[in-house]
Amino acid sequence: MGGSVSDGWRVFVSHTSELRRFPASGSYVAAAERAVTAAGHAVVDMADFPSVDLPPAELCVERVRSCDVYVGVLGVRYGSLVRSRPEVSYTELEFDTATAAGLDRLIFLLDIEADHPGVPVWALTDNEFGARQVAFRKRVGDAGVTAQQFGSPAHLGQLVERSLRELADRRGGVAVVPVDGVDNLPMGSAVFEGRDLARLAGLLDGAGGAVVGQAAVYGLGGIGKTELAIHYARNYRDRYGLVWWVTADTAENVALGLAALAGRLRPADTLADAQAWALSWLQTHRGWLLVLDNVEDLADIEPLLGQVAGRGHVVVTTRRELGTARWARLGLAPLRLEVLDRAASVQLLHRLTGLDDAGGAGRLAAALGDLPLALEQAAAYVSQHDGLSFGDYLQLLADRFGLVAAALGEGSSAQRTVATIWQASMDAVAARSALAVRVLQVLAWLGPDALPEDALLPLADDPVAVGEALAVLASFSLVNRGGGQASVHRLVQAVVRQNHPQSAGEDVTTTATGVQAAVAVIRTAIPDDPRANVVGWQRWNQLLPHIDALTEHAGPQHTSTDLMFVNDRAATYRQFQGQLSAAVGLFE
């Protein structure tokens, strides 16, 4: 391929099997590899097979083609046969591939007549394929390549290093890109508060039994996954020689990101060549960080994760929740990102707006569910409207949610608002399950508190289908599940209600979406006899926040006999629980 990388070339070291083992004090192959490194180049060989869906012969050919120089260290053993081509060994296949690819070939032959070659007599003969190896050595000599002989590891090392340096002189003028300090990191945002970067660093280092080197940061859109990855990369920059950021929302963009890495380090003729070269570079170097941001389908990166495992660090950000078993199968240590704690939310609002109103900031943070993106958007809006307070913004949220949810700060991206951030996830959910959309529309009209999942069973004839619909929603981090309960972030609820309004003119006897479906779900879920049914009291306590939220969201235009019945039963329960003020309000 004839290019250069930051610390030299990729050098494929091909060798016969006995030279990996002997001499016992230090093998010939080890001496050759040390010489390659000493000359400033990266060693590539077939000593380790990554977990990829390729036959070994194809993988061998791919690795050789990805290199800049071929070094053949040939003894007298013919080696393992290629299963699909038993007429050749892997050593011979590697030489033929390098020849066809036009690589510079440096050949070194073991001198079997040397005084002390360090190889036992039994290993100096190949009773089964000796004739093939003799013919192969002769063919190499007849191929127009100057073959140098060696009789000791030290001698071989000297020959390899000198030959590589002479080759560099002949090529001349090779531009070397220093890898230390190379990165393409996006700018970090000031909207970063209350996150523990050391926790991510610990996962990458294998803390708590996590898989070393690869981690996935996942959670709801707008929760700060990308910002966490950016700030980790910048704060821990000194740990890595190279840091490369790839927007990984599609398989095509993953490929383009790898090609851009190759383009940064060396030229490539085609996109395919650049991708292959970048992958090989990652496989043969250590001390790098690769960030795969905003992965929509983990299958798009699964092969890449397997191919580079154990070489550097990989951080994946995604809205997808896969579950413990799938995370483990991908070799990713998962880190679920939650909303900010209230103190961090208040501090963030204060820092971004300069307003010293802890009480107002706390109330606004509560209304926004401590979601970093929503806090950023609110702070930008308040800062750009003179005299606007946190309380004023809260009132705007109540009166004109659609307007403020879509409002941008100066210089902000149109994709960075709570009105748009979840649209891709919601579209993906709709493509997978109409029932999941229906479940989300029902949950939008209830409270953000945990709801027993069995309350949703009336939405389908098959209970299993409801569970599968919830699993789809959870896989996109739109719903949190645990302990047989499900909850939704209050802003996700607000956006769903905004996108699926219920008009005052709907026929509540025939409309089975949104608020009407939510009323029907709660009507079915409430226990019998709130006064004497002691067993049902726990259920009432679980449902009351959802009844209150449903009543508030529905408003007078959606009052129905079912909703009035639910409120009458809830008021009766509260009356007999001593909550007289709340009971009177519901009765009225």
XYZ file of C-alpha atoms in Angstrom:
588
model
C 0.000 0.000 0.000
C 3.087 2.166 0.285
C 1.861 4.690 2.879
C 3.099 5.654 6.298
C 1.495 5.823 9.704
C 2.254 7.928 12.670
C 5.037 5.710 13.971
C 6.030 4.052 10.699
C 4.630 1.271 8.572
C 2.458 -1.730 9.244
C 4.830 -4.656 8.803
C 3.405 -8.144 8.335
C 5.746 -10.708 9.912
C 5.288 -14.115 8.278
C 7.167 -17.096 9.677
C 7.302 -20.866 9.800
C 6.030 -22.478 12.957
C 9.279 -23.726 14.509
C 10.807 -20.247 14.522
C 8.154 -19.006 16.952
C 9.288 -21.632 19.501
C 13.068 -21.764 19.091
C 15.617 -21.034 20.381
C 14.155 -21.532 23.861
C 16.156 -18.616 25.228
C 14.532 -16.186 22.786
C 12.844 -17.120 19.535
C 13.682 -15.957 16.035
C 10.206 -14.480 15.562
C 10.493 -12.475 18.791
C 13.856 -11.098 17.579
C 12.315 -10.091 14.244
C 9.374 -8.386 15.939
C 11.687 -6.459 18.277
C 13.657 -5.282 15.261
C 10.477 -4.082 13.498
C 9.479 -2.101 16.583
C 13.002 -0.713 17.018
C 12.855 0.612 13.461
C 9.675 2.531 14.397
C 7.059 0.307 12.788
C 4.000 -1.723 13.899
C 4.013 -5.535 13.835
C 1.108 -7.375 12.203
C 0.866 -11.161 12.212
C -1.578 -14.032 12.588
C -0.682 -14.851 16.194
C -4.146 -13.828 17.391
C -7.436 -14.348 15.613
C -10.071 -11.746 16.504
C -13.714 -12.760 16.843
C -14.914 -11.956 13.333
C -17.194 -13.709 10.912
C -14.462 -14.516 8.357
C -12.756 -17.816 7.443
C -9.107 -17.833 8.672
C -7.742 -17.799 5.119
C -9.769 -14.700 4.183
C -8.731 -12.979 7.396
C -5.095 -13.825 6.647
C -5.319 -12.342 3.148
C -7.090 -9.229 4.493
C -4.385 -8.622 7.100
C -1.517 -8.999 4.650
C -3.160 -6.650 2.142
C -3.648 -4.016 4.847
C 0.105 -3.778 5.452
C 2.886 -1.708 3.921
C 5.756 -4.202 4.117
C 6.050 -7.999 4.188
C 8.807 -9.642 6.245
C 9.220 -13.391 5.679
C 11.209 -15.333 8.290
C 11.390 -18.809 6.759
C 12.726 -22.009 8.286
C 12.350 -25.579 7.153
C 8.835 -26.451 8.364
C 6.060 -26.077 5.810
C 3.460 -25.229 8.452
C -0.330 -25.513 8.676
C -2.267 -26.144 5.490
C -5.040 -23.805 4.382
C -8.246 -25.800 4.767
C -9.870 -24.375 1.650
C -6.590 -24.704 -0.329
C -4.677 -27.715 1.051
C -2.060 -27.388 -1.674
C -0.531 -24.390 0.171
C 0.435 -23.553 3.757
C -0.452 -20.295 5.520
C 3.174 -19.163 5.201
C 3.033 -19.674 1.446
C -0.383 -17.987 1.229
C 1.008 -14.931 3.030
C 3.946 -14.652 0.609
C 1.692 -15.051 -2.432
C -0.743 -12.421 -1.094
C 2.077 -9.923 -0.444
C 3.416 -10.522 -3.961
C 0.003 -10.012 -5.576
C -0.587 -6.859 -3.479
C 2.719 -5.351 -4.601
C 4.121 -5.034 -1.075
C 7.834 -4.578 -0.511
C 9.074 -8.043 0.528
C 12.010 -8.623 2.843
C 12.961 -12.315 3.003
C 15.154 -13.972 5.620
C 16.043 -17.694 5.427
C 17.273 -19.840 8.297
C 20.810 -21.083 7.553
C 20.452 -24.780 8.361
C 24.231 -25.192 8.112
C 24.957 -22.624 10.837
C 26.978 -23.912 13.793
C 24.350 -23.358 16.482
C 20.942 -22.403 14.980
C 19.201 -23.157 18.287
C 16.633 -25.468 16.685
C 16.535 -29.160 17.685
C 17.403 -31.677 15.009
C 13.870 -33.086 15.026
C 12.489 -29.616 14.270
C 14.971 -29.111 11.428
C 13.201 -31.726 9.367
C 9.668 -31.941 8.025
C 8.976 -35.589 7.319
C 5.508 -34.938 5.888
C 5.890 -31.752 3.821
C 9.662 -31.250 3.656
C 9.704 -31.431 -0.130
C 7.055 -28.716 -0.341
C 9.082 -26.415 1.926
C 12.251 -26.925 -0.105
C 10.310 -26.052 -3.232
C 8.777 -23.012 -1.540
C 12.187 -21.702 -0.404
C 13.488 -22.137 -3.922
C 10.452 -20.338 -5.377
C 11.037 -17.424 -3.006
C 14.652 -17.248 -4.128
C 13.594 -17.293 -7.778
C 11.023 -14.499 -7.285
C 13.552 -11.708 -7.728
C 13.772 -11.037 -3.991
C 17.150 -10.878 -2.260
C 16.964 -13.459 0.526
C 19.341 -12.993 3.463
C 20.393 -15.917 5.648
C 20.562 -15.877 9.438
C 21.941 -18.314 11.999
C 21.022 -16.725 15.328
C 18.243 -14.494 16.724
C 20.670 -11.596 17.228
C 21.842 -11.862 13.625
C 18.258 -11.967 12.355
C 17.341 -8.880 14.394
C 20.238 -6.929 12.925
C 19.287 -7.936 9.381
C 15.616 -7.029 9.803
C 16.244 -3.632 11.376
C 18.911 -2.687 8.841
C 16.732 -3.803 5.906
C 13.766 -1.739 7.114
C 15.913 1.359 7.542
C 17.402 0.902 4.074
C 13.914 0.513 2.640
C 12.860 3.760 4.325
C 15.855 5.517 2.776
C 14.957 4.171 -0.684
C 11.356 5.286 -0.388
C 12.500 8.702 0.814
C 10.467 11.709 1.870
C 7.806 9.736 3.737
C 5.691 12.152 5.751
C 5.154 10.910 9.296
C 2.095 12.040 11.230
C 2.846 12.086 14.979
C 0.119 10.047 16.640
C 0.567 11.625 20.072
C -1.939 14.450 20.315
C -4.057 13.417 17.306
C -7.790 13.793 17.919
C -10.956 15.102 16.270
C -12.965 15.765 19.424
C -15.979 18.082 19.174
C -16.138 21.095 21.456
C -17.272 20.380 24.990
C -20.344 22.188 26.273
C -20.511 24.321 29.391
C -23.688 22.404 30.198
C -21.930 19.778 32.254
C -22.619 19.343 35.923
C -22.941 16.593 38.494
C -21.278 13.783 36.511
C -18.553 11.458 37.794
C -15.957 11.006 35.062
C -13.951 8.690 37.304
C -16.791 6.183 37.200
C -16.476 5.832 33.428
C -12.689 5.689 33.710
C -13.042 2.887 36.243
C -15.300 0.867 33.955
C -12.799 1.148 31.119
C -10.090 -0.049 33.498
C -12.173 -3.066 34.542
C -13.460 -1.849 37.913
C -15.891 -4.192 39.641
C -15.260 -7.017 37.213
C -16.330 -4.993 34.159
C -14.965 -5.874 30.739
C -11.679 -4.039 30.343
C -11.496 -1.399 27.652
C -15.065 -1.110 26.309
C -18.019 0.694 27.905
C -21.475 1.849 26.818
C -23.094 4.992 28.224
C -26.838 4.708 27.679
C -30.014 6.496 28.688
C -32.779 8.835 27.607
C -32.120 11.285 24.798
C -30.998 14.635 26.224
C -29.645 13.129 29.431
C -26.041 14.036 28.615
C -24.430 10.883 27.188
C -22.494 12.691 24.476
C -21.337 15.414 26.870
C -20.097 12.780 29.311
C -18.071 11.127 26.535
C -16.620 14.470 25.360
C -15.625 15.556 28.856
C -14.138 12.143 29.628
C -12.060 12.246 26.439
C -10.825 15.753 27.153
C -10.139 15.250 30.866
C -8.339 11.943 30.321
C -6.623 13.003 27.096
C -3.149 12.304 28.488
C -3.965 8.596 28.806
C -4.142 8.168 25.044
C -1.910 8.753 22.074
C -4.856 9.060 19.674
C -8.499 9.913 20.394
C -10.975 9.509 17.545
C -14.658 10.511 17.536
C -17.100 8.746 15.191
C -20.749 9.702 14.729
C -22.120 6.162 14.664
C -25.868 6.524 14.117
C -25.680 4.428 10.908
C -23.396 1.700 9.586
C -22.409 4.036 6.754
C -21.325 6.743 9.181
C -19.264 4.234 11.165
C -17.444 3.324 7.954
C -16.931 6.998 7.082
C -15.578 7.684 10.560
C -12.992 4.909 10.205
C -12.056 6.170 6.754
C -11.546 9.652 8.197
C -9.153 8.155 10.757
C -7.148 6.556 7.964
C -7.153 9.837 6.043
C -5.787 11.654 9.079
C -2.851 9.237 9.444
C -2.074 8.283 5.844
C -3.528 8.580 2.322
C -5.692 5.822 0.881
C -6.865 5.190 -2.655
C -10.446 4.126 -1.946
C -12.990 4.282 0.859
C -12.782 0.502 1.295
C -8.979 0.655 1.537
C -9.208 3.446 4.110
C -11.677 1.507 6.268
C -9.575 -1.648 6.162
C -6.414 0.276 6.942
C -7.974 2.088 9.920
C -9.276 -1.189 11.350
C -5.872 -2.791 10.986
C -4.222 0.216 12.622
C -6.531 -0.077 15.634
C -5.833 -3.812 15.833
C -2.067 -3.358 15.878
C -1.700 -0.325 18.150
C -2.484 0.297 21.781
C -3.155 3.351 23.888
C -5.965 4.856 21.803
C -9.555 5.906 22.557
C -12.386 5.440 20.053
C -15.760 7.094 20.788
C -18.761 5.736 18.874
C -21.425 8.359 19.497
C -25.204 8.053 19.206
C -25.344 4.411 18.109
C -28.892 3.597 17.033
C -28.396 -0.077 16.145
C -25.720 -1.910 18.148
C -25.439 -4.439 15.300
C -23.741 -1.683 13.261
C -20.731 -1.726 15.579
C -20.703 -5.329 16.814
C -18.062 -6.580 14.316
C -15.834 -3.586 15.041
C -16.006 -4.175 18.801
C -14.887 -7.770 18.360
C -12.034 -6.878 16.033
C -10.421 -4.237 18.265
C -11.171 -5.728 21.694
C -8.221 -5.578 24.055
C -6.229 -3.078 21.984
C -7.470 0.322 23.117
C -10.508 1.838 24.825
C -13.941 2.182 23.216
C -16.763 4.355 24.571
C -20.210 3.873 23.024
C -23.104 6.274 23.611
C -26.602 5.102 22.791
C -30.250 5.498 23.710
C -30.647 1.745 23.451
C -30.948 -0.453 26.546
C -29.943 -4.033 25.764
C -30.075 -5.859 29.071
C -27.255 -7.497 30.999
C -26.807 -10.557 28.771
C -26.575 -8.614 25.500
C -24.199 -6.034 26.966
C -21.978 -8.891 28.076
C -22.135 -10.580 24.673
C -20.988 -7.356 23.025
C -18.174 -7.017 25.556
C -19.480 -3.639 26.751
C -19.563 -2.566 30.391
C -22.874 -0.645 30.648
C -23.242 2.709 32.433
C -26.810 3.921 32.701
C -26.941 7.699 32.895
C -29.700 9.078 35.108
C -31.064 12.610 35.434
C -29.095 15.085 37.554
C -29.645 15.309 41.254
C -31.528 18.426 42.267
C -28.518 20.276 43.692
C -26.614 19.844 40.408
C -29.651 21.037 38.422
C -29.968 24.178 40.546
C -26.235 24.852 40.266
C -26.395 24.447 36.490
C -29.315 26.880 36.124
C -27.572 29.409 38.339
C -24.289 29.124 36.408
C -25.919 29.443 32.978
C -28.282 32.323 33.805
C -26.592 34.212 36.640
C -29.948 34.331 38.477
C -29.547 33.882 42.223
C -32.905 32.276 42.946
C -32.369 28.827 44.415
C -36.059 28.329 45.179
C -37.187 29.231 41.663
C -34.401 27.151 40.128
C -35.441 24.186 42.245
C -39.070 24.444 41.171
C -38.073 24.766 37.517
C -35.679 21.819 37.794
C -38.485 19.734 39.278
C -40.834 20.678 36.446
C -38.148 19.740 33.904
C -37.385 16.460 35.614
C -33.702 17.428 36.072
C -33.018 16.612 32.423
C -29.764 18.318 31.325
C -30.972 19.205 27.826
C -34.181 20.755 29.148
C -32.235 22.710 31.768
C -29.866 23.985 29.071
C -32.786 25.007 26.869
C -34.576 26.746 29.735
C -31.428 28.616 30.763
C -30.849 29.792 27.178
C -34.440 31.035 26.910
C -34.332 32.858 30.244
C -30.943 34.438 29.468
C -32.121 35.788 26.132
C -35.288 37.443 27.483
C -34.466 40.373 29.748
C -36.303 40.334 33.027
C -37.614 36.786 32.642
C -37.468 34.781 35.861
C -37.507 31.058 36.514
C -41.130 31.463 37.633
C -42.023 33.198 34.355
C -40.538 30.298 32.393
C -42.524 27.847 34.519
C -45.699 29.716 33.637
C -44.780 29.610 29.949
C -44.317 25.868 30.234
C -47.801 25.556 31.677
C -49.444 27.898 29.178
C -47.497 27.346 25.959
C -45.486 24.153 26.273
C -45.195 23.607 22.518
C -43.679 27.051 21.982
C -41.020 26.911 24.682
C -40.247 23.227 24.065
C -39.259 24.110 20.495
C -37.512 27.408 21.326
C -33.787 27.538 20.527
C -31.007 29.468 22.133
C -28.787 31.587 19.906
C -26.367 29.364 18.023
C -28.124 26.153 19.091
C -28.751 23.244 16.763
C -32.321 22.599 15.677
C -31.803 19.010 16.802
C -31.082 20.060 20.408
C -34.549 20.777 21.801
C -36.875 18.678 23.888
C -39.387 18.947 21.061
C -37.127 17.057 18.649
C -34.583 15.065 20.667
C -36.780 11.981 21.046
C -38.367 12.014 17.607
C -35.948 9.448 16.142
C -36.614 7.092 19.049
C -40.369 7.523 18.785
C -40.268 6.918 15.034
C -38.238 3.761 15.601
C -40.715 2.552 18.222
C -43.622 3.189 15.839
C -41.888 1.148 13.140
C -41.526 -1.789 15.518
C -44.774 -1.877 17.484
C -48.100 -0.075 17.198
C -48.949 -1.383 20.663
C -45.810 0.231 22.108
C -46.969 3.592 20.731
C -50.383 3.032 22.322
C -48.805 2.151 25.669
C -46.659 5.298 25.580
C -49.674 7.446 24.734
C -51.493 6.047 27.759
C -48.524 6.520 30.082
C -48.203 10.138 28.864
C -51.508 11.053 30.541
C -50.612 9.444 33.859
C -48.024 10.470 36.426
C -44.244 10.120 36.035
C -44.275 7.824 39.088
C -43.865 4.075 38.758
C -47.046 2.337 37.559
C -47.650 -1.401 38.065
C -47.214 -2.921 34.629
C -50.206 -5.227 35.078
C -52.434 -2.128 35.019
C -51.645 -1.887 31.300
C -52.800 -5.400 30.418
C -56.260 -4.269 29.177
C -54.503 -2.579 26.242
C -54.088 -5.943 24.493
C -55.712 -9.359 24.466
C -52.356 -11.038 25.072
C -50.528 -10.103 28.307
C -47.226 -11.126 26.706
C -47.748 -8.519 23.983
C -47.950 -5.728 26.568
C -44.683 -6.890 28.091
C -43.056 -6.935 24.660
C -44.353 -3.416 23.943
C -42.857 -2.168 27.221
C -39.586 -3.897 26.313
C -39.485 -2.000 23.006
C -40.032 1.304 24.828
C -37.399 0.450 27.430
C -34.915 -0.534 24.729
C -35.044 3.088 23.507
C -34.839 4.425 27.092
C -38.287 6.010 26.780
C -39.575 3.942 29.700
C -37.821 2.774 32.850
C -38.731 -0.694 34.108
C -38.017 -2.466 37.355
C -39.802 -4.507 39.987
C -42.828 -5.038 37.766
C -43.356 -1.288 37.383
C -42.834 1.235 34.587
C -42.223 4.980 34.666
C -41.728 7.754 32.097
C -39.834 11.016 32.358
C -42.289 13.899 32.778
C -40.954 15.747 29.715
C -41.314 12.688 27.500
C -44.921 12.599 28.693
C -45.394 16.279 27.884
C -43.949 15.890 24.372
C -46.185 12.886 23.674
C -49.243 14.784 24.904
C -48.235 17.768 22.767
C -47.851 15.586 19.667
C -51.084 13.688 20.295
C -53.590 16.272 21.590
C -57.105 15.249 22.474
C -59.650 17.637 20.982
C -62.690 18.719 22.977
C -64.984 17.500 20.250
C -63.912 13.834 20.346
C -66.547 11.240 21.020
C -65.329 9.659 24.264
C -67.430 6.561 23.635
C -65.551 5.716 20.423
C -62.140 7.319 20.808
C -59.726 4.785 22.317
C -56.492 6.738 22.239
C -54.685 8.997 24.637
C -56.627 10.293 27.583
C -59.669 8.054 27.015
C -57.527 4.934 26.939
C -55.705 6.098 30.073
C -59.012 6.578 31.892
C -60.114 3.089 30.836
C -56.832 1.587 32.088
C -57.146 3.233 35.513
C -60.874 2.412 35.719
C -60.006 -1.269 35.337
C -56.985 -1.137 37.662
C -58.577 0.350 40.804
C -59.402 -2.166 43.564
C -62.910 -2.909 44.799
C -64.359 -1.249 47.939
C -61.756 1.327 49.005
C -63.126 1.300 52.562
C -62.988 -2.364 53.584
C -60.609 -3.969 51.066
C -57.416 -3.706 53.122
C -55.474 -5.819 50.635
C -56.159 -3.212 47.972
C -54.751 -0.262 49.930
C -51.222 -0.710 48.604
C -52.648 -0.699 45.100
C -54.490 2.548 45.821
C -51.281 4.169 47.011
C -49.600 3.156 43.750
C -52.448 4.470 41.596
C -53.306 7.759 43.349
C -50.465 9.813 41.736
C -51.640 8.609 38.342
C -55.273 9.416 39.076
C -54.318 12.936 40.152
C -52.148 13.458 37.044
C -54.823 12.062 34.727
C -57.470 14.347 36.226
C -55.199 17.385 35.832
C -54.118 16.577 32.269
C -57.595 15.620 31.064
C -59.214 18.862 32.190
C -62.934 19.603 32.084
C -63.192 18.968 28.332
C -62.539 15.273 28.939
C -64.715 14.682 31.972
C -66.470 11.335 31.535
C -68.522 9.045 33.691
C -65.541 6.681 33.956
C -63.219 9.469 35.130
C -65.824 10.724 37.613
C -66.238 7.194 38.951
C -62.457 6.825 39.387
C -62.282 10.133 41.273
C -65.249 9.190 43.474
C -63.546 5.908 44.472
C -60.204 7.695 45.042
C -61.957 10.314 47.204
C -63.608 7.565 49.244
C -60.255 5.873 49.832
C -58.699 9.161 50.947
C -61.633 9.914 53.197
C -61.187 6.646 55.105
C -57.414 7.183 55.209
C -57.894 10.513 56.995
C -56.904 12.631 53.956
C -60.047 14.729 54.291
C -58.948 17.856 52.429
C -57.861 15.886 49.362
C -61.037 13.788 49.552
C -63.307 16.831 49.587
C -61.611 18.253 46.511
C -62.133 15.037 44.572
C -65.742 14.675 45.728
C -66.469 18.190 44.566
